[in-house]
Coordinates of C-alpha atoms and ligand atoms in Angstrom, one line a residue:
X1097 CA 76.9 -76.8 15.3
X1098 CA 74.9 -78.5 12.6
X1099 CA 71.0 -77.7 13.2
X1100 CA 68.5 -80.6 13.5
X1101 CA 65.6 -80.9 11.1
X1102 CA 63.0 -83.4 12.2
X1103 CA 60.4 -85.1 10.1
X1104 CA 57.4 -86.2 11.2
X1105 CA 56.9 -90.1 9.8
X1106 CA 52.3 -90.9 9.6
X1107 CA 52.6 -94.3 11.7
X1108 CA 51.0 -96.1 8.4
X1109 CA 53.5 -94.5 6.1
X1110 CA 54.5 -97.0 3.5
X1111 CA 57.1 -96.7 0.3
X1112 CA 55.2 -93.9 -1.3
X1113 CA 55.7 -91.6 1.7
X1114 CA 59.3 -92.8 2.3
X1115 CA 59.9 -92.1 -1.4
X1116 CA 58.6 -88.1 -0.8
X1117 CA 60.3 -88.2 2.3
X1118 CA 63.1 -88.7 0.9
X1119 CA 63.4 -86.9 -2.3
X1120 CA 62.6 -83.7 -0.7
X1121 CA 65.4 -84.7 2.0
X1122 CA 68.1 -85.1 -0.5
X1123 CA 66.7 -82.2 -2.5
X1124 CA 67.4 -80.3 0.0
X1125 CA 71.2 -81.8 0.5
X1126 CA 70.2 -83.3 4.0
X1127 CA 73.0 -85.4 5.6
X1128 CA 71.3 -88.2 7.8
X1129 CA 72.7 -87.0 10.1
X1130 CA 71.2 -83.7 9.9
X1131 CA 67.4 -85.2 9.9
X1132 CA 65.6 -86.9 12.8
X1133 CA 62.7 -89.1 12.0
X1134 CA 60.0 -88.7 14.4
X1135 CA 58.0 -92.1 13.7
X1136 CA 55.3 -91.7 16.3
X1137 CA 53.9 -88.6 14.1
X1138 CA 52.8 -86.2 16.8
X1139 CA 55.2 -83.5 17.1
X1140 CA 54.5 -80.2 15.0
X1141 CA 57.6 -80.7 13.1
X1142 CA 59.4 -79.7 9.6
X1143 CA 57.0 -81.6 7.5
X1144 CA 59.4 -81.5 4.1
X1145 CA 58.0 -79.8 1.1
X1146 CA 58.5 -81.8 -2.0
X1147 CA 61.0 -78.7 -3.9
X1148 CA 59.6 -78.8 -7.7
X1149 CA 62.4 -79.4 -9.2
X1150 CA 63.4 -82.3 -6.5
X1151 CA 65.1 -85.1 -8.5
X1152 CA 63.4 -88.4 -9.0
X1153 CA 65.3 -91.0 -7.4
X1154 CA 67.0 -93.9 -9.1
X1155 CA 66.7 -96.5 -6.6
X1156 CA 68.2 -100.5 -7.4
X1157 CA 65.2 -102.9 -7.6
X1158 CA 66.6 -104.7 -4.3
X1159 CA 66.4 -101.8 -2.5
X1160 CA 63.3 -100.7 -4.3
X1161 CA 61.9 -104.6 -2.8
X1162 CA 64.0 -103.8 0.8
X1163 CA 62.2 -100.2 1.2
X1164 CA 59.0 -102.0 0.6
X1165 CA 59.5 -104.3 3.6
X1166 CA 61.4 -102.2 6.0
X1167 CA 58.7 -99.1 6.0
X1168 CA 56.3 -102.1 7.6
X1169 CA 58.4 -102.5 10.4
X1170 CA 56.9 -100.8 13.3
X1171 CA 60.6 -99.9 14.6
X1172 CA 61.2 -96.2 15.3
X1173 CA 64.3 -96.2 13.3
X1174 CA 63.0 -97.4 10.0
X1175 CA 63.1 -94.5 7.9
X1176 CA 66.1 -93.0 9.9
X1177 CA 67.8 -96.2 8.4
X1178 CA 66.6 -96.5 5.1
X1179 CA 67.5 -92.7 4.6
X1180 CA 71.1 -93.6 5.6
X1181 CA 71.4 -96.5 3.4
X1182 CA 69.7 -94.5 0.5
X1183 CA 72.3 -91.7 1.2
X1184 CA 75.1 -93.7 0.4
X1185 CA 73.5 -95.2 -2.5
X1186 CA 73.1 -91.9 -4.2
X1187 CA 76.6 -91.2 -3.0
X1188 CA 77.9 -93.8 -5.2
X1189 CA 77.7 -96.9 -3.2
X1190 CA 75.1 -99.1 -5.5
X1191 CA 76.1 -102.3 -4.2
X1192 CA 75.6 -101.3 -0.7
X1193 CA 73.2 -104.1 0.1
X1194 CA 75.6 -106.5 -1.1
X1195 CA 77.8 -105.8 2.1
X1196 CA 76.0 -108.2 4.3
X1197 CA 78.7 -107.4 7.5
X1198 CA 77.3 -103.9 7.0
X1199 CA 75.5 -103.1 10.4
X1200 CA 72.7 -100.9 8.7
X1201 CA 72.7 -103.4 6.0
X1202 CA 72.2 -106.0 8.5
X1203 CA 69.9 -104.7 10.6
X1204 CA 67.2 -103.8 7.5
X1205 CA 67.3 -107.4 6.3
X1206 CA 66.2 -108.7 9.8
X1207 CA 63.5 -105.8 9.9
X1208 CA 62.7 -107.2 6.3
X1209 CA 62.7 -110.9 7.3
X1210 CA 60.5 -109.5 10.5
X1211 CA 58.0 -108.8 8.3
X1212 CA 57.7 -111.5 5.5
X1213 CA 56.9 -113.3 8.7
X1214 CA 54.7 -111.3 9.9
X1215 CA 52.7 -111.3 6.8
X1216 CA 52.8 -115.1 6.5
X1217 CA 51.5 -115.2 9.9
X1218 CA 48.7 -113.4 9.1
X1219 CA 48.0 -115.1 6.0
X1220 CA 47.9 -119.0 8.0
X1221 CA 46.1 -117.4 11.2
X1222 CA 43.4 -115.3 10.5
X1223 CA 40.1 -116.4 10.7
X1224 CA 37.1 -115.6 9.6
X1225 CA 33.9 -115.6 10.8
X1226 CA 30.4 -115.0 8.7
X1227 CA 28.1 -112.2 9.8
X1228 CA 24.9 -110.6 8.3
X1229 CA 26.0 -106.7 7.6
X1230 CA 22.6 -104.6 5.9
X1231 CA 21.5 -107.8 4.6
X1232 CA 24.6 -109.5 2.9
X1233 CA 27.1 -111.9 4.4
X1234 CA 30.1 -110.7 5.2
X1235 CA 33.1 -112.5 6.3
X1236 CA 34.6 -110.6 9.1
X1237 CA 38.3 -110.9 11.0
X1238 CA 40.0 -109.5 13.9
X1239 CA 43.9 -109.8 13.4
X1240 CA 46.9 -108.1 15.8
X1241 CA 50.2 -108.6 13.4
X1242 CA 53.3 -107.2 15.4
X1243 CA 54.0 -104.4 12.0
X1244 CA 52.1 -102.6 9.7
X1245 CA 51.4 -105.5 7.4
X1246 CA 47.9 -105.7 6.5
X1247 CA 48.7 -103.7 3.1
X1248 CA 51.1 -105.8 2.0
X1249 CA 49.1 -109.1 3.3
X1250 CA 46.2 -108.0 1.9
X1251 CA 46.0 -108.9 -1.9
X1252 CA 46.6 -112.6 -1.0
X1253 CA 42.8 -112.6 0.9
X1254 CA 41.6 -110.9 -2.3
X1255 CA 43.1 -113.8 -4.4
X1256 CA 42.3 -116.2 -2.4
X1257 CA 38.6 -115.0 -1.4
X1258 CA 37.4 -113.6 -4.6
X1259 CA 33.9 -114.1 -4.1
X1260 CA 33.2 -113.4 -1.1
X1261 CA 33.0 -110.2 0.8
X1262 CA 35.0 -109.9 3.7
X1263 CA 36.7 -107.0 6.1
X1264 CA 39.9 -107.9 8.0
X1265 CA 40.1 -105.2 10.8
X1266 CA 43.3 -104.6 12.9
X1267 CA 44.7 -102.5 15.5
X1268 CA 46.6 -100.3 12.5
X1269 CA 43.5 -100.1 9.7
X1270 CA 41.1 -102.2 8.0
X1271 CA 41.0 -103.5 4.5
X1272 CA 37.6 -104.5 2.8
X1273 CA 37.1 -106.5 0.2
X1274 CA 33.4 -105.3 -1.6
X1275 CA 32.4 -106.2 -5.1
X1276 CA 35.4 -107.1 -6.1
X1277 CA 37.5 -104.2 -4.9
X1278 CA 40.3 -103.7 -2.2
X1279 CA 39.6 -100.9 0.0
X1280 CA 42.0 -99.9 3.1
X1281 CA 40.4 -97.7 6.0
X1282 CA 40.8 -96.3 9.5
X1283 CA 41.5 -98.6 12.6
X1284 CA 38.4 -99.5 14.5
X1285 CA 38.3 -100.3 18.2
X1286 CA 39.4 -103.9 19.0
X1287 CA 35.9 -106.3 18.9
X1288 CA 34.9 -108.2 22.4
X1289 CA 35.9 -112.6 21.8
X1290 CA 34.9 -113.3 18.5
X1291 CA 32.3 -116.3 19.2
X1292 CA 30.4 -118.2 16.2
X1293 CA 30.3 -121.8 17.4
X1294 CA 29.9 -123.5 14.4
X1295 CA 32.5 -121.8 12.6
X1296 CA 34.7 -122.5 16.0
X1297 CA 33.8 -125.9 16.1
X1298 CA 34.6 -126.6 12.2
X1299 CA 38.1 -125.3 13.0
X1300 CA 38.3 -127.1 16.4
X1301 CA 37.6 -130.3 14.5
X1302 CA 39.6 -129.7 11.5
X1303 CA 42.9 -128.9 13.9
X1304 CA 42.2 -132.1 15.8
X1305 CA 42.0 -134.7 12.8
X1306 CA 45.2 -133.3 11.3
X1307 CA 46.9 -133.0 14.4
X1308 CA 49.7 -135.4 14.2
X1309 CA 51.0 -136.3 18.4
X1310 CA 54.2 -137.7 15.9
X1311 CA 55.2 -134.9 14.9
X1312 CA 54.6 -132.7 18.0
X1313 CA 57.2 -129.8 18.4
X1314 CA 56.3 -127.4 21.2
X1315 CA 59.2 -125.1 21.1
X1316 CA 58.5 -125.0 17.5
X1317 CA 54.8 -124.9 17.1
X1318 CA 55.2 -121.9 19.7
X1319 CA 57.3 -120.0 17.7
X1320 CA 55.7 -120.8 14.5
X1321 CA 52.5 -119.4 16.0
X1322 CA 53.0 -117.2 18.9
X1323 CA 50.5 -117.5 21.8
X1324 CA 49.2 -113.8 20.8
X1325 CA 47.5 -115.2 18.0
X1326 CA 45.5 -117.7 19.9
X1327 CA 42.6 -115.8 21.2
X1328 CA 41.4 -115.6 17.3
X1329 CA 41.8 -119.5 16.5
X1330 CA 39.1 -121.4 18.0
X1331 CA 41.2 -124.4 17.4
X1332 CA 43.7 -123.4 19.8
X1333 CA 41.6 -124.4 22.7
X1334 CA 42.5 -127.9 21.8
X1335 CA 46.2 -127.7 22.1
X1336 CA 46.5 -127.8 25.5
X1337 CA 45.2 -131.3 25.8
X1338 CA 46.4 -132.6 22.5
X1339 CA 49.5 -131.8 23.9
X1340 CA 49.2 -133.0 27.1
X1341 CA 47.9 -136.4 25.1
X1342 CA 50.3 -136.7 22.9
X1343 CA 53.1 -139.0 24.3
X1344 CA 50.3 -141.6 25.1
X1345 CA 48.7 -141.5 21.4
X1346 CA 52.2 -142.1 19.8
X1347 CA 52.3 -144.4 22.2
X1348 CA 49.1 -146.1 20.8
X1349 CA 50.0 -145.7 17.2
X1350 CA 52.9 -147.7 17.2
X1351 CA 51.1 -150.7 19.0
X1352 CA 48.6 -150.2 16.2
X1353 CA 48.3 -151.9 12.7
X1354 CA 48.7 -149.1 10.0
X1355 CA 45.6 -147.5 9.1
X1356 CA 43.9 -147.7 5.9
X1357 CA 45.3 -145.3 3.4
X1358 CA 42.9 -142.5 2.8
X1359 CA 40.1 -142.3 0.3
X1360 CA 42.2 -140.0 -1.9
X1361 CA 45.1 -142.0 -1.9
X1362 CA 43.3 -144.9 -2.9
X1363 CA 41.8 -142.9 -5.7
X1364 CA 45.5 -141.7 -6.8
X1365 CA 46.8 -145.6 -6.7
X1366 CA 43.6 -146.4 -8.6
X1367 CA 44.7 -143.9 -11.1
X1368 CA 48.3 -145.2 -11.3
X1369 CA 47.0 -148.7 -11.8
X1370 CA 45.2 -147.6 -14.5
X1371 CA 45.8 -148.2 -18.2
X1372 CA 48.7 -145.7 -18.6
X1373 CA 48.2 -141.9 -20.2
X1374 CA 44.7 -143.0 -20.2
X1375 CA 42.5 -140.0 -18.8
X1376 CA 39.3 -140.6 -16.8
X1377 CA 36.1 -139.4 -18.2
X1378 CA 35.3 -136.1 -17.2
X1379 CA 31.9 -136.7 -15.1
X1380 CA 34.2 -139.4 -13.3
X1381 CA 37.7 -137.0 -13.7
X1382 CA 35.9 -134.5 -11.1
X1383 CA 34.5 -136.5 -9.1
X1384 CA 37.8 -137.6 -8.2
X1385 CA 39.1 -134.2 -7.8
X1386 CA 36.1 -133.4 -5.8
X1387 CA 37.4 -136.6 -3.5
X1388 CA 40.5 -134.1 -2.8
X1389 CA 39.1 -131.2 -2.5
X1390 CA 40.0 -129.0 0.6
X1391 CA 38.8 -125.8 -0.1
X1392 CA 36.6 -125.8 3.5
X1393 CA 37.2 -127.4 6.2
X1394 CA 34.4 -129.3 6.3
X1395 CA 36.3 -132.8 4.3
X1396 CA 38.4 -132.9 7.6
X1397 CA 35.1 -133.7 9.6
X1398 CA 32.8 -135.6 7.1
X1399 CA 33.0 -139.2 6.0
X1400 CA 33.2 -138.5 2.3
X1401 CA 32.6 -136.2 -0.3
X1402 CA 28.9 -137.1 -1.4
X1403 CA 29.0 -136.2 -5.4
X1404 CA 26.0 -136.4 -7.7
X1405 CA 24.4 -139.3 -9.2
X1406 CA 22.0 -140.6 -12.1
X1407 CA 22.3 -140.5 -15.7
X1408 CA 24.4 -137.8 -17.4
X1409 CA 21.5 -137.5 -20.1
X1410 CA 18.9 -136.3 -17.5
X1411 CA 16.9 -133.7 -19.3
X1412 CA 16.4 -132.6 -15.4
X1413 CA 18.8 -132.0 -12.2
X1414 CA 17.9 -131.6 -8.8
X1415 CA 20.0 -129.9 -6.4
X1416 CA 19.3 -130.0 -2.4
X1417 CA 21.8 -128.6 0.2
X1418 CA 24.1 -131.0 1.4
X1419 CA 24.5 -134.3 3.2
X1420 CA 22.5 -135.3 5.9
X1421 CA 23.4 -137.6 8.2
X1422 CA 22.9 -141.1 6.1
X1423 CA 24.2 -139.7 2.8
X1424 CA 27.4 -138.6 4.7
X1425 CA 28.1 -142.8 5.6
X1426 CA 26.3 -144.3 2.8
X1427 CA 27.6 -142.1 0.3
X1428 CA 24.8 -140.9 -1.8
X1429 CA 22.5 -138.0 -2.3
X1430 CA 19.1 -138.1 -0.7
X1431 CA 19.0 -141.6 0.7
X1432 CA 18.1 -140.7 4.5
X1433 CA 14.6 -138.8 5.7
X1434 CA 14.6 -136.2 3.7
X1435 CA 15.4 -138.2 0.4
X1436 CA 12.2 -140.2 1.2
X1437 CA 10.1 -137.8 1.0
X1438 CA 11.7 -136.4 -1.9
X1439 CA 11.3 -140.4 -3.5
X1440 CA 7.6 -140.1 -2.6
X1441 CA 6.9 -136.6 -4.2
X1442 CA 8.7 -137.4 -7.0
X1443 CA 7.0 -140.5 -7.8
X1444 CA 3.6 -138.8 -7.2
X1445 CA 4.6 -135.9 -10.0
X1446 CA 5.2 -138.8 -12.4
X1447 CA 8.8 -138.2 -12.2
X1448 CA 11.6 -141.3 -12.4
X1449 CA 14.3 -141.1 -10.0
X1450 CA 16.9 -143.4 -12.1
X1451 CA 15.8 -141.1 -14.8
X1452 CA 17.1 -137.2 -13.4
X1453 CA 20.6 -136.5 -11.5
X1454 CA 20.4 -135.5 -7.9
X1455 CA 23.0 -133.7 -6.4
X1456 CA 23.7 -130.9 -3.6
X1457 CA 25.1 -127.5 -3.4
X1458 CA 27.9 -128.5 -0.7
X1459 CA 29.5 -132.1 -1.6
X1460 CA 30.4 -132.9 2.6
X1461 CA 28.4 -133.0 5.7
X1462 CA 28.7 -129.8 8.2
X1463 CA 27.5 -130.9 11.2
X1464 CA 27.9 -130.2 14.8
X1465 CA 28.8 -133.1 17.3
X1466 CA 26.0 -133.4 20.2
X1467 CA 27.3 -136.6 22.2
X1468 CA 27.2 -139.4 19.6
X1469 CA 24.8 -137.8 17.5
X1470 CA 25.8 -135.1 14.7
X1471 CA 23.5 -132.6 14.2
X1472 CA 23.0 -130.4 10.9
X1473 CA 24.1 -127.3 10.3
X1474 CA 23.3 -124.7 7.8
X1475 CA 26.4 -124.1 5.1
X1476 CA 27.4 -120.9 5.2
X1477 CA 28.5 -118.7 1.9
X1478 CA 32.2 -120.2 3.0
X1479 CA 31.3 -123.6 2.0
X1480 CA 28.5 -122.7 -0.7
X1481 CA 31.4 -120.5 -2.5
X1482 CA 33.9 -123.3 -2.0
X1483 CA 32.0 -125.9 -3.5
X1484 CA 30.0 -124.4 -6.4
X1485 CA 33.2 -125.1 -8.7
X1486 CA 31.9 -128.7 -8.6
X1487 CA 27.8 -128.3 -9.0
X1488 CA 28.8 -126.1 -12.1
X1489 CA 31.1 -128.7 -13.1
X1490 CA 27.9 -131.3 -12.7
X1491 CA 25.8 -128.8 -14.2
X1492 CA 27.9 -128.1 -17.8
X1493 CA 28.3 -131.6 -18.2
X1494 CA 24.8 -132.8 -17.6
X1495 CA 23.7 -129.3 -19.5
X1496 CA 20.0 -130.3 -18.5
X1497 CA 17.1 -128.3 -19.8
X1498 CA 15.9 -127.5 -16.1
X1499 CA 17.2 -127.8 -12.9
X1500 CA 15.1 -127.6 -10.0
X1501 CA 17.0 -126.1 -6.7
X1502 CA 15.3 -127.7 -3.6
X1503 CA 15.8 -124.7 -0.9
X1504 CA 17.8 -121.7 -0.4
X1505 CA 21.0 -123.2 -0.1
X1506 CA 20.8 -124.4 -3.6
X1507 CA 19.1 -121.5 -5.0
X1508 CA 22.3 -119.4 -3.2
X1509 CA 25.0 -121.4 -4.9
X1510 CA 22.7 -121.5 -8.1
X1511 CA 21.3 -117.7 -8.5
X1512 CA 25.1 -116.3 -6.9
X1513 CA 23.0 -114.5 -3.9
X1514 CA 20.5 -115.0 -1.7
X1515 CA 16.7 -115.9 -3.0
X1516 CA 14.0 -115.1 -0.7
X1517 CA 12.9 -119.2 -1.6
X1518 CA 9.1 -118.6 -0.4
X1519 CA 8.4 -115.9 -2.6
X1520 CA 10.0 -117.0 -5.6
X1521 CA 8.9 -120.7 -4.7
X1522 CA 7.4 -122.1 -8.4
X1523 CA 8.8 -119.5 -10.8
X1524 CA 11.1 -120.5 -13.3
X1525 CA 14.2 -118.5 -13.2
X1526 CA 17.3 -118.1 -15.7
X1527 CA 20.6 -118.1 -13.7
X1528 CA 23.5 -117.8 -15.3
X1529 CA 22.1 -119.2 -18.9
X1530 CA 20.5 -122.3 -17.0
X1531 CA 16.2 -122.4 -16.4
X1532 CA 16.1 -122.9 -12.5
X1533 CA 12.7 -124.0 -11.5
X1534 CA 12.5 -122.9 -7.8
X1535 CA 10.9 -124.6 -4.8
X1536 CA 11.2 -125.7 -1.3
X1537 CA 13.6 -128.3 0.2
X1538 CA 11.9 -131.9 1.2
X1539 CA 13.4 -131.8 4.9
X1540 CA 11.3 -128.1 5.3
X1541 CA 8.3 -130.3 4.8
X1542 CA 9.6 -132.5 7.2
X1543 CA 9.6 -129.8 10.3
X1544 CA 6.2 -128.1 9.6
X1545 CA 4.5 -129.0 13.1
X1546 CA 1.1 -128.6 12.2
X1547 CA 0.2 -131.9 10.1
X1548 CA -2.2 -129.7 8.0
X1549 CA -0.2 -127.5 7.2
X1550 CA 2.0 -130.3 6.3
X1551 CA 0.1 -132.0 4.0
X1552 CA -0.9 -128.6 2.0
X1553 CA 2.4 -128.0 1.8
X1554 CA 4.0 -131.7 0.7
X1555 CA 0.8 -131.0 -2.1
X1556 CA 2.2 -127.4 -3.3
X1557 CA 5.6 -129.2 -2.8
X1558 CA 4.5 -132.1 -6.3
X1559 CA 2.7 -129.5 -8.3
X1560 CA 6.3 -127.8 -8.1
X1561 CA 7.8 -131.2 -9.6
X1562 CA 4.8 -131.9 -11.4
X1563 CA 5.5 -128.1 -13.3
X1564 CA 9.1 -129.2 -13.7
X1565 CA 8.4 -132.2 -15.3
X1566 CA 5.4 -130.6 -17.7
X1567 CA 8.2 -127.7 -18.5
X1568 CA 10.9 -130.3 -19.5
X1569 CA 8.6 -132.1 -21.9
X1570 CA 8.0 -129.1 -23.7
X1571 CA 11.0 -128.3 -23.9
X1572 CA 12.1 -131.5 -25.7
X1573 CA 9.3 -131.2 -27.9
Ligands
URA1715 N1 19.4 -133.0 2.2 C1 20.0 -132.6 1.1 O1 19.9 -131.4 0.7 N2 20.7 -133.4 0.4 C2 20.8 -134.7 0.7 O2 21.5 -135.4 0.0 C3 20.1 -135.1 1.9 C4 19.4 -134.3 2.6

């Protein structure tokens, strides 16, 4: 009788271990069916010694691209299959995979399909939420894919999230993205219900405006994204009555006259209109790309993108946080409460308005819905990130001699980490090549209770501009 060797399989084994797996198997002239692969990893089994003299393995690319896949699947018989189709291919059969009616054949490419799904569904379902960890923002994630994808799905949030940190943590391992480098680690225990409501409510919002009753598939959307995914998505919580809605808005939209296009399409026919081949100027070519942008959610809850205005030969740009409330419907920078005092200051330091270029950090409104009102909230380093591609855009344009960042979310996307503003509040700083004069934001001056606190502060608040302006001078001179 032929005797039984078994090998123990590490649950996260990928290729590499597969690859020694295997070598030493064939090394050692094991028939498959002489070896039984014990994929749960605990019994005290023949663990194979790689032989020195074992010979590499030649493997085809596709199966080279198929072992890659199939070792993800968390099905017990992964290896025990890929070891049976790499035994014939070493037995002569190089074309093996071409023989789709082959049963092993078959059965790896739906393991292999399992998983490219798998992986997409972690890419379009995990969501991240921001958290303070020893001082920095972190972006943190709780995802449960059905294999052992998250090394193969991880590079794509590296790509994609460059410069931010974040951790994605799942029931198999974690994988951390810090300073720029991809690290994989142990599993940690699963967190309680991830809860951030603004981030929650930014999704919520973002699901509901895109949501098209029209197109509503439920068979579909269900398989597309199974209900075990759903208690990470805050905007699942809408579906159920977006569903239930969704015969009566359909219902609605077909009674109605058709909408407006939106902004950005009316930008793009603009463009077609235009004199043909004839670019935009580049001030007004990214503004129009910063129409489009959706890099955060926040464009899907906003009126408009708010971009920068005043002459593009300012000698000085200001740079406040985002929207308010005003700027997000009139579509300007610091028209509403906070712009007035800014107005006022700035005409007390001596400084023109129609002569500098005010923009913000973040180009759209975040804001939280209270009833009819919407009330302000904070950008996060999501949004800050997303949208600094545009302020630098502004900023090497305009190439002032000094910009002056009203408050910390400006001096974040300016300085590239956080600035402790009070402290630094009247320094002039050099970020990135560019003199940064900091100070505080107008609306901060706006929420001191104590009116005399108030008014020393509104006074500290000019000599700030007052400094800016007597630095830019110079500077010309
Ligand atoms: N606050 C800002 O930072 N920017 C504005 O445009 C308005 C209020």
């Amino acid at each position: 009788m032929m005797a039984l060797r078994s090998v123990t399989v590490p649950p996260d084994g990928g290729d590499d271990t597969f690859r020694r797996i295997a070598r030493s198997c064939l090394a050692q002239g094991l028939h498959p069916d002489e070896v039984v692969f014990d994929a749960d990893g605990t019994g005290s089994l023949f663990e194979p010694a790689e032989p020195r003299d074992a010979p590499t393995i030649l493997m085809p690319r596709r199966f080279v691209e198929l072992v890659s896949d199939v070792v993800c699947h968390s099905a017990e018989d992964r290896f025990a299959l890929l070891y049976r189709l790499l035994w014939r291919v070493q037995a002569g059969e190089r074309n093996v995979l071409e023989q789709a009616a082959d049963p092993d054949v078959q059965r790896a490419q739906q393991y292999a399909k399992a998983v490219a799904r798998d992986v997409y569904r972690m890419h379009a379902f995990t969501r991240f939420r921001e958290r303070m960890i020893e001082g920095r923002p972190m972006f943190v994630a709780w995802f449960e894919p059905q294999h052992n994808v998250l090394r193969k799905a991880a590079p794509f949030f590296a790509d994609r999230f460059t410069n931010m940190d974040w951790i994605i943590a799942t029931p198999c391992g974690t994988a951390a993205w810090q300073d720029k480098s991809l690290h994989f680690g142990p599993p940690v225990a699963r967190p309680p219900k991830q809860d951030d409501a603004v981030l929650d409510e930014v999704w919520s919002t973002y699901y509901r405006i895109t949501f098209n009753p029209a197109r509503l598939r439920v068979n579909a959307m269900l398989a597309q994204m199974p209900k075990r995914h759903w208690p990470t998505m805050p905007e699942t919580t809408s579906m159920p009555q977006l569903v239930r809605t969704a015969r009566t808005r359909v219902k609605e939209m077909e009674q109605r006259a058709p909408d407006r296009p939106p902004r950005f399409a009316d930008v793009l026919s603009e463009r077609q209109l235009g004199a043909a081949g004839e670019a935009p100027p580049p001030w007004e070519a990214l503004k129009e790309a910063a129409h489009a942008c959706r890099q955060c959610p926040l464009h899907a809850a906003a009126t408009q993108m708010v971009f920068g205005e005043g002459p593009l030969s300012a000698s000085m740009v200001f740079v406040g946080e985002q929207p308010g409330d005003q700027e997000d419907l009139q579509g300007r920078p610091f028209v509403g409460p906070a712009g007035q005092v800014f107005d006022r200051a700035l005409a007390q330091a001596g400084i023109d308005r129609g002569a500098v270029y005010v923009t913000n950090a973040v180009k759209h409104f975040k804001f939280e819905p209270r009833g009819k009102r919407r009330i302000h909230q904070k950008p996060g380093t999501i949004e800050v990130t997303a949208c600094r591609h545009w302020l630098r855009g502004e900023l090497d344009l305009i190439r002032p001699k000094l910009v002056v960042s009203l408050g910390a979310t400006a001096a974040l996307s300016l300085a590239g980490r956080p600035v402790p503003v009070t402290k630094e509040r009247g320094s002039i700083q050099s970020w990135s090549g560019r003199a940064v004069l900091v100070t505080v934001h107008p609306s901060y001056l706006l929420r001191l209770p104590d009116p005399d606190v108030a008014a020393a502060e509104y006074d500290r608040f000019v000599a700030d501009l007052r400094r800016a302006k007597l630095w830019c001078e110079r500077a010309e001179q």
